[in-house]
CSV table of C-alpha atoms in Angstrom, one decimal:
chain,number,residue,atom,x,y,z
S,1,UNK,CA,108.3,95.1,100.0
S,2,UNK,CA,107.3,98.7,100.9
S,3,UNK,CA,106.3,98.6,104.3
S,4,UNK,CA,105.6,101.2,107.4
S,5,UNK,CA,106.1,100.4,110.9
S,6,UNK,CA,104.7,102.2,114.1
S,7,UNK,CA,106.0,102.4,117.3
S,8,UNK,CA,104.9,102.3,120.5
S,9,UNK,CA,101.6,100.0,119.6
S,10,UNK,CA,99.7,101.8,122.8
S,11,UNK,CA,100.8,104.6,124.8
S,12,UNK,CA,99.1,105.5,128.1
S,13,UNK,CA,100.4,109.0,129.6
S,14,UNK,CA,99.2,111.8,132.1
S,15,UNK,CA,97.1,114.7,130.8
S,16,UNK,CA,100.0,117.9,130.3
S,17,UNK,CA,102.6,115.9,129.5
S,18,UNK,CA,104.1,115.3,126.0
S,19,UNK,CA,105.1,112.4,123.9
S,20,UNK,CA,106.7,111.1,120.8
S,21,UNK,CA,105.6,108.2,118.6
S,22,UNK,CA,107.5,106.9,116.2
S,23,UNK,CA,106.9,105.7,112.0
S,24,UNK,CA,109.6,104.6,110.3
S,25,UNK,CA,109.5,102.7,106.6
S,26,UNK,CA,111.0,100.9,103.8
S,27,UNK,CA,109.1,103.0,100.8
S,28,UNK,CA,111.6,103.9,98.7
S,29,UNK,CA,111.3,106.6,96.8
S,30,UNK,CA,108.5,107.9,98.4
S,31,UNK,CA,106.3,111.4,97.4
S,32,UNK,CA,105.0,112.2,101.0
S,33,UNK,CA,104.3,111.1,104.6
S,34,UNK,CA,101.0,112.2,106.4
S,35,UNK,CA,100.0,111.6,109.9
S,36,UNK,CA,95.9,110.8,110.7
S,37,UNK,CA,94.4,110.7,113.6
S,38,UNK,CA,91.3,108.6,114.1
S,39,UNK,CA,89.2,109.0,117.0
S,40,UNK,CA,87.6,105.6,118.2
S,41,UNK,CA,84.4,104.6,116.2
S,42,UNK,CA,85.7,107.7,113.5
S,43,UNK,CA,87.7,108.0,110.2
S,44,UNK,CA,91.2,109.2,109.9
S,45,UNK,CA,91.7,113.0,110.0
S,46,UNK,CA,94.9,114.3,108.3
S,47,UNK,CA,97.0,116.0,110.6
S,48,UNK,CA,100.4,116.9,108.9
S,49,UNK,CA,101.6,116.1,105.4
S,50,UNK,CA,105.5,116.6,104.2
S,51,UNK,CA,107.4,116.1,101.2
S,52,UNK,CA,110.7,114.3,101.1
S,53,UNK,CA,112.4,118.1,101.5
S,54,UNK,CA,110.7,119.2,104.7
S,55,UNK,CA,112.3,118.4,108.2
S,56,UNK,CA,109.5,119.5,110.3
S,57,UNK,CA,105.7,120.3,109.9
S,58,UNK,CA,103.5,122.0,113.0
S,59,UNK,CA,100.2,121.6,113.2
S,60,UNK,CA,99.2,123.6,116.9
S,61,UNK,CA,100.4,121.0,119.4
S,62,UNK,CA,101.5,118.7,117.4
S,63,UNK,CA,105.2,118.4,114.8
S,64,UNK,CA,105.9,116.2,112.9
S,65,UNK,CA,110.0,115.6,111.6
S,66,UNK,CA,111.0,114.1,109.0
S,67,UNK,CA,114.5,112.1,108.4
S,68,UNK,CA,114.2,110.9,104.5
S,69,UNK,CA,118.2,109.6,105.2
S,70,UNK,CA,117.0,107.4,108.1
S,71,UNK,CA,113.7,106.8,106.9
S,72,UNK,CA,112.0,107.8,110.4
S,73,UNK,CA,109.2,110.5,111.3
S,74,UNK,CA,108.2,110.7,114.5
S,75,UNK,CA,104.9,112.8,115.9
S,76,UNK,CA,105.6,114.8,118.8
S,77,UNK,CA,102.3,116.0,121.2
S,78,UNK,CA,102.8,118.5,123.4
S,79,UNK,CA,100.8,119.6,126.5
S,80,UNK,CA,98.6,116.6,126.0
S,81,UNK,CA,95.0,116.8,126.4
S,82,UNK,CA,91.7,114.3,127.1
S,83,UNK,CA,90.5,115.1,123.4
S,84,UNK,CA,94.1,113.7,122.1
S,85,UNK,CA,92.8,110.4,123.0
S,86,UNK,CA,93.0,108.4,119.6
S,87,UNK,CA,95.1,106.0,117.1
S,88,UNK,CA,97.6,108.2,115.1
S,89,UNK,CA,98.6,106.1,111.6
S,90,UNK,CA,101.4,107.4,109.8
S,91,UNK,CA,101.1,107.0,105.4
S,92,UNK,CA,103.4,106.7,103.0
S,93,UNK,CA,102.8,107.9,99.5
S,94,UNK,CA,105.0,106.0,97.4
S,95,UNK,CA,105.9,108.2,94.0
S,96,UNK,CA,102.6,106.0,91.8
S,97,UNK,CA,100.7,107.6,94.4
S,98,UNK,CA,100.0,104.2,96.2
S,99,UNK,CA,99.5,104.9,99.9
S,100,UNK,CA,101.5,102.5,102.3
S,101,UNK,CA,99.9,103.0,105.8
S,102,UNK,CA,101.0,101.8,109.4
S,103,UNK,CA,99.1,100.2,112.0
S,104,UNK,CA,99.0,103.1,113.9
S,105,UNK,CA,99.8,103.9,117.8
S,106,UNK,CA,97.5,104.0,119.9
S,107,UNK,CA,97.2,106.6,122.4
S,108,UNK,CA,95.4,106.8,125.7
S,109,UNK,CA,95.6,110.4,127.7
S,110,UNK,CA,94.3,109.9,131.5
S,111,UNK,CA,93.6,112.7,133.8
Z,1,UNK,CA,78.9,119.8,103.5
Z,2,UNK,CA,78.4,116.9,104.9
Z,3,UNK,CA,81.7,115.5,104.1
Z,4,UNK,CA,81.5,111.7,103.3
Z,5,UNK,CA,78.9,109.7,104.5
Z,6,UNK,CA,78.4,105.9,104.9
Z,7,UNK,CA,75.4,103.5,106.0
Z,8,UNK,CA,75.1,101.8,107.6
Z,9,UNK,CA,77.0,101.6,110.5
Z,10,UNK,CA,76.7,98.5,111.4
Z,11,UNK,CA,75.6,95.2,109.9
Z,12,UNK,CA,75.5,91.0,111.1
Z,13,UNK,CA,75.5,89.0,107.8
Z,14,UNK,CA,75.1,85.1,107.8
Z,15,UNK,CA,77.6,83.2,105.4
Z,16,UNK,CA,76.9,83.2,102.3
Z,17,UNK,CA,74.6,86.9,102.1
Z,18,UNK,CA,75.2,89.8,100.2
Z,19,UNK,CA,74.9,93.4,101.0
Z,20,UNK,CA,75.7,96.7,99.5
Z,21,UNK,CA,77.6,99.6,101.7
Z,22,UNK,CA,76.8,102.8,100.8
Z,23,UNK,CA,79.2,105.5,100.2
Z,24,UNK,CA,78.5,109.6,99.3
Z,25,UNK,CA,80.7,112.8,99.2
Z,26,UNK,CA,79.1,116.3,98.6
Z,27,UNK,CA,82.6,118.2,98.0
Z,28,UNK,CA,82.4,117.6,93.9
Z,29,UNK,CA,85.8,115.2,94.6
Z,30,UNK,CA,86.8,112.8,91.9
Z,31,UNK,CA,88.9,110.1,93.6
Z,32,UNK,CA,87.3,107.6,95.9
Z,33,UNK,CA,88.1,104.7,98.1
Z,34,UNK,CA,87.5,101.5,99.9
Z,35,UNK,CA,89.4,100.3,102.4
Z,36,UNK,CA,89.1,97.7,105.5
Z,37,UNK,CA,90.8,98.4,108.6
Z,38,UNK,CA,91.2,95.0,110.5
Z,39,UNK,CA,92.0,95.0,114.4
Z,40,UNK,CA,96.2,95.8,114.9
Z,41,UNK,CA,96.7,96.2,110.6
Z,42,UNK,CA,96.9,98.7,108.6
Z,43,UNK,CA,94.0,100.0,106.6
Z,44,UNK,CA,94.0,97.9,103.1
Z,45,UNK,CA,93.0,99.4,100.2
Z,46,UNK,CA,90.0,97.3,98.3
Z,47,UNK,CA,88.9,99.3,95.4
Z,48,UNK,CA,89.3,102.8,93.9
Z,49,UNK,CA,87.5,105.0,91.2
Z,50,UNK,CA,89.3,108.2,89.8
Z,51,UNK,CA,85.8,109.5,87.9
Z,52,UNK,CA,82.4,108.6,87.1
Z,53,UNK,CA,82.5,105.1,85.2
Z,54,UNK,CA,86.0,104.5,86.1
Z,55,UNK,CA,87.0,102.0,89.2
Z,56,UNK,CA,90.0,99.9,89.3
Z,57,UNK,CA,91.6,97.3,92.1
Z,58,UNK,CA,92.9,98.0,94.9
Z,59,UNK,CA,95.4,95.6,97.4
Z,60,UNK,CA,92.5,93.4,98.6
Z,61,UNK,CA,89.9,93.4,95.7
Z,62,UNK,CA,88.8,89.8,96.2
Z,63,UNK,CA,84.9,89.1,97.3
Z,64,UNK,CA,84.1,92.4,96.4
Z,65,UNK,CA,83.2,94.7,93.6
Z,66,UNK,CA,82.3,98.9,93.0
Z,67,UNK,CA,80.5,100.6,90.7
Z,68,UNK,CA,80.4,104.2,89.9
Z,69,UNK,CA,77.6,105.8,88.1
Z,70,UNK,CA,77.8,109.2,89.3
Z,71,UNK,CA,80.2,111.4,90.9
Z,72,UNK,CA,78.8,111.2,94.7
Z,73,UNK,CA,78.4,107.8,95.0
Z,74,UNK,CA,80.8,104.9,95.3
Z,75,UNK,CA,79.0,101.8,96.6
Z,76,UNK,CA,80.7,98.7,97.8
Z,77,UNK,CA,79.1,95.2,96.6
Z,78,UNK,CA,79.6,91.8,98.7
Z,79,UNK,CA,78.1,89.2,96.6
Z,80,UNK,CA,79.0,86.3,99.2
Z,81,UNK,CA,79.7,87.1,102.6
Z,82,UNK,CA,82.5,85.3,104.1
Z,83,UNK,CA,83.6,85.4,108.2
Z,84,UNK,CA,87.5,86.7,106.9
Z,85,UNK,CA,85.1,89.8,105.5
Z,86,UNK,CA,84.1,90.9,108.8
Z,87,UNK,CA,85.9,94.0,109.3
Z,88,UNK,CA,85.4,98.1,109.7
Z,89,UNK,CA,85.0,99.6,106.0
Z,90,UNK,CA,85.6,103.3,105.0
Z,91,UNK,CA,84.8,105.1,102.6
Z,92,UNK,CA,86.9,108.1,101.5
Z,93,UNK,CA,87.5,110.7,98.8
Z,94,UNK,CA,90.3,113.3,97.4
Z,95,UNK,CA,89.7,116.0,95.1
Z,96,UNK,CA,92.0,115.5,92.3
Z,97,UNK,CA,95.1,112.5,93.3
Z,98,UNK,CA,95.3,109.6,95.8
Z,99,UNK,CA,98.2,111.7,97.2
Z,100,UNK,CA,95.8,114.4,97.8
Z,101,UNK,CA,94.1,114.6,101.7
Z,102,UNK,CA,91.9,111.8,101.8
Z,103,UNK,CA,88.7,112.6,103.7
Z,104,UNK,CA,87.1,109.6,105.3
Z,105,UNK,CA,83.9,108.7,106.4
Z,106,UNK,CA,82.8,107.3,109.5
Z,107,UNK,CA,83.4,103.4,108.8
Z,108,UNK,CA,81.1,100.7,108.6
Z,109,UNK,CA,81.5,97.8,111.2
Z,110,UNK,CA,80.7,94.7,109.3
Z,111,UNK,CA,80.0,90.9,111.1
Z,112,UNK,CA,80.0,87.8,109.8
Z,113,UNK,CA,79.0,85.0,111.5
């Protein structure tokens, strides 16, 4: 079964400091992987989107890589901020165009 | 544009009522979606239309239905509510694929009791 799986669940850090979270899946083959980020009480809000062939996708402080051999992307924040508050699910496109989508990480910025 | 909107935003049903959750997109976009996003899960996908008159099942279709009549609107039927139905629906849309950007709407937050 075609499945995604996010890690940390929850992730509390200090504003100005960076982090990585972690998706990695079973999809197999799979068209694309897109993160969202979905502010509490909000829809999803694509961030990055990368076909089996990219590496690496930047989207101002945050990139996105890509490992299609392991089967991992991770999201990487950088100089985190109050406003990056928010769950961050990683999707799978699978190649019928069937999206597979984690249960996100959750991410708490403090001050 | 207003993007994708959704009412309400939130709703108590008793067991056993129905209700309709309303979905409309202004950016002229083919696809759309229903899915439920369910505390620590990932959202599930209930029921999709690629065009006006067109829907088709999703993951978790079961206890509710869709209907498409135009290209804006996408409503979401539930004929008898049930407590495993309490959830946070969304709405969303995509211009021409599901593997296009999906734009979402700003949930519904649904109670059963």
């Amino acid at each position: 079964k075609n499945q995604v799986e996010q890690s940390p669940q929850s992730l509390i850090i200090l504003e100005g400091k960076n982090c990585t979270l972690q998706c990695n899946y079973t999809v197999s083959p799979f068209s694309n992987l897109r993160w969202y980020k979905q502010d509490t009480g909000r829809g999803p809000v694509s961030l990055t989107i990368m076909t089996f062939s990219e590496n690496t996708k930047s989207n101002r402080r945050y990139t996105a890589t890509l490992d299609a051999d392991t089967k991992q992307s991770s999201l990487h924040i950088t100089a985190s901020q109050l406003s990056d508050s928010a769950s961050y699910i990683c999707v799978v496109s699978e190649e019928t165009g069937k999206l597979i989508f984690g249960q996100g990480t959750t991410l708490q910025v403090k001050p | 544009n207003a993007g994708v909107t959704q009412t309400p935003k939130f709703r108590i049903l008793k067991i056993g009522q129905s209700m309709t959750l309303q979905c409309t997109q202004d950016m002229n976009h083919n696809y759309m979606y229903w899915y439920r996003q369910d505390p620590g899960m990932g959202l599930k996908l209930i029921y999709y239309s690629v065009g006006a008159g067109i829907t088709d099942k999703g993951e978790v279709p079961n206890g509710y239905n869709v209907s498409r009549s135009t290209t804006e609107d996408f409503p979401l039927r539930l004929e008898l509510a049930a407590p495993s139905q309490t959830s946070v629906y969304f709405c969303a849309s995509s211009y021409i694929s599901q593997q296009e950007t999906q734009y979402f709407g700003p949930g519904t937050r649904l109670l059963v009791l």
